[in-house]
mmCIF file of C-alpha atoms and ligand atoms in Angstrom:
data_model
loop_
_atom_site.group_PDB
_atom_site.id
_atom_site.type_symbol
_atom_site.label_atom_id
_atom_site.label_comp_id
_atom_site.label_asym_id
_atom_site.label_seq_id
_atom_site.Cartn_x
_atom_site.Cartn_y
_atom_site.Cartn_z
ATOM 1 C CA UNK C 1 -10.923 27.922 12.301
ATOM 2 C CA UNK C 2 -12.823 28.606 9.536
ATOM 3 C CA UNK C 3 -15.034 25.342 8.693
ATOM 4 C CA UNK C 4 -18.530 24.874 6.289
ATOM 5 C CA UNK C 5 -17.574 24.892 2.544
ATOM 6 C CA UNK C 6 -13.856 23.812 2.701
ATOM 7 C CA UNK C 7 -13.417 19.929 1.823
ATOM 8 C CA UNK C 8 -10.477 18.096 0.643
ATOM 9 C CA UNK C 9 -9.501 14.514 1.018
ATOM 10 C CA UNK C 10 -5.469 14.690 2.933
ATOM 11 C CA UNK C 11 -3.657 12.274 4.161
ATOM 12 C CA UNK C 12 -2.837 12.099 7.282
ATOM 13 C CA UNK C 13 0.322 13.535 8.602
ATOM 14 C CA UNK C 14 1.111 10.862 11.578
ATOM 15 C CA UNK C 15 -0.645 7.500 10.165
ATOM 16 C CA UNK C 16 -0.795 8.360 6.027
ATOM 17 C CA UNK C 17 -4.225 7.050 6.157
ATOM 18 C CA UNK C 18 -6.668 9.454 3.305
ATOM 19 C CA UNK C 19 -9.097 11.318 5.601
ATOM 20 C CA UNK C 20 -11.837 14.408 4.646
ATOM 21 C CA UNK C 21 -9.796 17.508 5.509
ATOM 22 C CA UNK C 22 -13.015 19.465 7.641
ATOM 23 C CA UNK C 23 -10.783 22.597 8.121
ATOM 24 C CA UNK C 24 -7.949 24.377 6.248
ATOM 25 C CA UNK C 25 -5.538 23.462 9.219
ATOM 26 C CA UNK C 26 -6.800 19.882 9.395
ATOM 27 C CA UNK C 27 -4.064 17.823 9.251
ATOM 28 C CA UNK C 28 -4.349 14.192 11.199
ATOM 29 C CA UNK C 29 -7.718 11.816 10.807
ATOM 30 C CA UNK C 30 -8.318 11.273 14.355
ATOM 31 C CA UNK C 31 -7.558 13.179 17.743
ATOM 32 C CA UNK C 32 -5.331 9.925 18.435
ATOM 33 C CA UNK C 33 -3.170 11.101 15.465
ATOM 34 C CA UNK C 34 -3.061 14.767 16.692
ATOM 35 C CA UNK C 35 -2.347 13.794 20.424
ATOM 36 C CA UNK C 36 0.897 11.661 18.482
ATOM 37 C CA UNK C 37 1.607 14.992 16.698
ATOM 38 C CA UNK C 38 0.998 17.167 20.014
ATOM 39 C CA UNK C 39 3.615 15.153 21.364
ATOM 40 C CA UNK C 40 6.031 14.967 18.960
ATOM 41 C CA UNK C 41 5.873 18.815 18.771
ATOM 42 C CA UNK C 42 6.985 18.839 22.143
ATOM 43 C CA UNK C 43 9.211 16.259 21.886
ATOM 44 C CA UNK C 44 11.454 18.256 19.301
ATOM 45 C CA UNK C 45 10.956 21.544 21.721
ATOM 46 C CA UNK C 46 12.549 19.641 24.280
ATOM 47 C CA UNK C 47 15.200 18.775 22.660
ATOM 48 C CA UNK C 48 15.862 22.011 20.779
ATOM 49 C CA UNK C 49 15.557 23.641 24.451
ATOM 50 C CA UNK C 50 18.640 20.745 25.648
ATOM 51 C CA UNK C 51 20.335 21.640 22.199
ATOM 52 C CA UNK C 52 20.426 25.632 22.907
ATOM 53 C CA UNK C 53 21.695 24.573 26.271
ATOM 54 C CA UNK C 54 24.711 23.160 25.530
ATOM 55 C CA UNK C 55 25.422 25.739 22.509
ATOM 56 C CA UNK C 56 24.920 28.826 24.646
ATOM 57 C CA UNK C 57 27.646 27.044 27.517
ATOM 58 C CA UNK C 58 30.058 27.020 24.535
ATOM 59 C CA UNK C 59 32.740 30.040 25.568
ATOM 60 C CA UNK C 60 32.361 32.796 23.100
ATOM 61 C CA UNK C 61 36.311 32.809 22.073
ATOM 62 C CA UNK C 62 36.324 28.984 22.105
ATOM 63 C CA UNK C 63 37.968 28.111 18.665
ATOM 64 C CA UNK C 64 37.780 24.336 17.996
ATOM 65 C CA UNK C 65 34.572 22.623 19.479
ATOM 66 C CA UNK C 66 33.459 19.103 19.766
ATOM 67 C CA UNK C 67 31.267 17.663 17.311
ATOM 68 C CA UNK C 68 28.192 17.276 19.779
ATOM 69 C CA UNK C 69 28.595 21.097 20.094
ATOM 70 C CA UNK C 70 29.192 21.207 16.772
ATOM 71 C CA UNK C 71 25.272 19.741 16.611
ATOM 72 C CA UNK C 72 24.251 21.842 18.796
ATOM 73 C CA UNK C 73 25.088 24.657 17.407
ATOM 74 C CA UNK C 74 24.493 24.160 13.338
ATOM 75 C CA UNK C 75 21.987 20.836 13.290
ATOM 76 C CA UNK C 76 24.706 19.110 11.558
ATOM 77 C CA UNK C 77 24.846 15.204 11.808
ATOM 78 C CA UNK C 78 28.343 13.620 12.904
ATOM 79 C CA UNK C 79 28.300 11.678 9.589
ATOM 80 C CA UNK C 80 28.405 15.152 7.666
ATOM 81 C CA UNK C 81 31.337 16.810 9.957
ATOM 82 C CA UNK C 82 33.471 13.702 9.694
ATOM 83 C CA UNK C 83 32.943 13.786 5.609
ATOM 84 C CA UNK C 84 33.930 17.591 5.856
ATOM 85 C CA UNK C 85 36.629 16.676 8.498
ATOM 86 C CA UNK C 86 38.205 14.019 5.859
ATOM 87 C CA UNK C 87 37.681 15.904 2.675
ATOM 88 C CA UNK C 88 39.802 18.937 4.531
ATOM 89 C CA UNK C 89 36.759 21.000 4.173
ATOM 90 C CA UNK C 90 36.925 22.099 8.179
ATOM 91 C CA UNK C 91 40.031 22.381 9.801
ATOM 92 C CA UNK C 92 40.108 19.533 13.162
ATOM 93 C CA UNK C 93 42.530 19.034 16.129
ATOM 94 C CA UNK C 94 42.796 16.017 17.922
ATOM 95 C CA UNK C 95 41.998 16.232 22.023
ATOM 96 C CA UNK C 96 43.691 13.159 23.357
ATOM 97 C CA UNK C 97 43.047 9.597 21.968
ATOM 98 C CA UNK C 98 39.672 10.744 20.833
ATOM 99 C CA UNK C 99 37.891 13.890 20.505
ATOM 100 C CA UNK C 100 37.710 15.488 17.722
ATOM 101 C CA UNK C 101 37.412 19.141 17.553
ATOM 102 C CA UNK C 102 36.401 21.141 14.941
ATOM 103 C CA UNK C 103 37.204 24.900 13.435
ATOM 104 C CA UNK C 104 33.596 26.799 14.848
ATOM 105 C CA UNK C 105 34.699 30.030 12.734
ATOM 106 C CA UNK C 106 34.791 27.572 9.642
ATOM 107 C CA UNK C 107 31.234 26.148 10.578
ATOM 108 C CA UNK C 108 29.781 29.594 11.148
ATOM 109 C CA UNK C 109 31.076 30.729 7.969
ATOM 110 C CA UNK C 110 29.287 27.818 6.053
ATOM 111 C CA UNK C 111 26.153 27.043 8.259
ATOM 112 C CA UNK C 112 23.097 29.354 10.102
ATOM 113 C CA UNK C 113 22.820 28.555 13.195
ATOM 114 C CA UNK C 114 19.804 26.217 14.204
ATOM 115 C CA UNK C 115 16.660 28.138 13.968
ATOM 116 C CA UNK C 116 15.598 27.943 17.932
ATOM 117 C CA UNK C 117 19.217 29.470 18.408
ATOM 118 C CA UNK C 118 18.058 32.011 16.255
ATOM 119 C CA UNK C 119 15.082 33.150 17.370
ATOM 120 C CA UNK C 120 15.556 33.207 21.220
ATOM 121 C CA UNK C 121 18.540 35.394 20.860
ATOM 122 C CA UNK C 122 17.241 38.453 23.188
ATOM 123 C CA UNK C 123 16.649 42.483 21.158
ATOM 124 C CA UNK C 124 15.559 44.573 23.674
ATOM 125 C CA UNK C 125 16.340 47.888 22.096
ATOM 126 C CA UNK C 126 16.967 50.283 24.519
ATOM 127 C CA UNK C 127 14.729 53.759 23.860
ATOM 128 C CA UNK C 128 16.953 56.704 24.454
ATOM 129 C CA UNK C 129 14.493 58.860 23.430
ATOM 130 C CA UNK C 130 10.601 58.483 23.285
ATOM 131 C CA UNK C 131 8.662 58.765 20.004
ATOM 132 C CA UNK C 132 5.528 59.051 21.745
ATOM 133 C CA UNK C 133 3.418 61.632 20.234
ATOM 134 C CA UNK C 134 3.032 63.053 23.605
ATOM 135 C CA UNK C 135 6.350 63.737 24.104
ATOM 136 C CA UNK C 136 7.209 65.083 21.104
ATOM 137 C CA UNK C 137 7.400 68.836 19.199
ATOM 138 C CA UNK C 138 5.826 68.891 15.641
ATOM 139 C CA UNK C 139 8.280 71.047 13.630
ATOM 140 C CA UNK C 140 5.916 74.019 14.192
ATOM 141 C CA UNK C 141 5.843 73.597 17.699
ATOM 142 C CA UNK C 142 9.712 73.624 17.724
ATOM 143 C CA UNK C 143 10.262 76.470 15.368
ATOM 144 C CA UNK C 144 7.995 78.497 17.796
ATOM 145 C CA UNK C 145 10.008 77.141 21.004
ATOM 146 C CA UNK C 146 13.420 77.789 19.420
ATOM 147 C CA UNK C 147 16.025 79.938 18.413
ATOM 148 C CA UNK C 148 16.574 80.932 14.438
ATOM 149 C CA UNK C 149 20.053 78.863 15.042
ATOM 150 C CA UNK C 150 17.709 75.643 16.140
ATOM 151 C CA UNK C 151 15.184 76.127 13.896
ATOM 152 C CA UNK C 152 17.757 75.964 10.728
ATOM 153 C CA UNK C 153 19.136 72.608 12.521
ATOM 154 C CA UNK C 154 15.666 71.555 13.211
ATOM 155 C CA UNK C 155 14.898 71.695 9.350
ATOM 156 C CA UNK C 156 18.088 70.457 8.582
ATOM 157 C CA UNK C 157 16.911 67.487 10.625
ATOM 158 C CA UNK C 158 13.226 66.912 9.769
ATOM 159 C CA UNK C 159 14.128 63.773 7.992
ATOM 160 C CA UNK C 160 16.172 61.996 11.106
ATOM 161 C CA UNK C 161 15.891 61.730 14.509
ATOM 162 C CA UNK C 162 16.373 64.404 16.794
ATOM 163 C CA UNK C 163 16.082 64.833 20.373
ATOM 164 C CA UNK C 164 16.258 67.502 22.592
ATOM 165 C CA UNK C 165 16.329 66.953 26.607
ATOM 166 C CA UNK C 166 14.441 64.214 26.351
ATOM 167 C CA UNK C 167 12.039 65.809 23.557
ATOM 168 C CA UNK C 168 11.546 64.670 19.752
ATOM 169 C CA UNK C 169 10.855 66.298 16.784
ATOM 170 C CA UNK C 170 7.957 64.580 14.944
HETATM 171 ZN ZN1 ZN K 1 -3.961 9.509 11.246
#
């Protein structure tokens, strides 16, 4: 990381202790304090990783969930859903003597989902059609190749997408 002419006194971020910042992205005195924060890191992966778990088993068209899926879910702490369960903020069922389950459409209305939910959730966008320049007509090329009929709908298009067998129009 960039070094030399940057120095600032920090504290550090594991023990407090004042230290002389020798980086921009210095952030712990000692390597003992950023082994602590190493691990911590990968503490909290670990347990985001056992969080997603259990959210992701959670059936799709499941209504009322407990409130450790509840956690796993949103983040939220069982002190906070039983407040919102009591002030009649989330509507609960009782599941025998005692689970509780909450309303998960009310939750998703009023929370985001925990972040590593978020940004695991898979996008692969599947290419129909490939924008490569290799594989595509500039509008010359395709007012030469087609008809008059094509090239009005080819102008028509110029500002969109269109493909033909597999061909694009850049
Ligand atoms: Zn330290």
């Amino acid at each position: 990381m960039g070094a030399a002419k940057f120095e600032i006194t920090r504290k550090c971020k594991i023990c407090g202790e004042p230290f002389v910042a020798k980086t921009i992205t210095s952030w712990y005195c000692s390597p003992r304090c950023s082994k602590v924060a190493f691990k911590r890191r990968k503490d909290e992966e670990k347990r985001n990783e056992r969080l997603d778990v259990i959210a992701k088993s959670i059936p799709k068209d499941q209504e009322y969930i407990t409130i450790p899926e509840a956690y796993s879910m949103f983040g939220i702490s069982k002190e906070t859903l039983y407040r919102l369960i009591r002030k009649g903020v989330i509507p609960s069922v009782k599941v025998g003597q005692r689970q509780t389950r909450v309303s998960k459409e009310t939750l998703m209305e009023m929370y985001p989902l925990r972040k590593s939910l978020l940004k695991k959730q898979p996008k692969p966008i599947p290419k129909l059609y490939s924008l490569e320049s290799k594989d595509c007509y500039t509008i010359q090329q395709a007012c030469e190749k087609f008809s008059s009929f094509e090239r009005a709908t080819i102008a028509y298009l110029r500002t969109g997408d269109y493909a033909d067998r597999g061909r694009s129009v850049q």
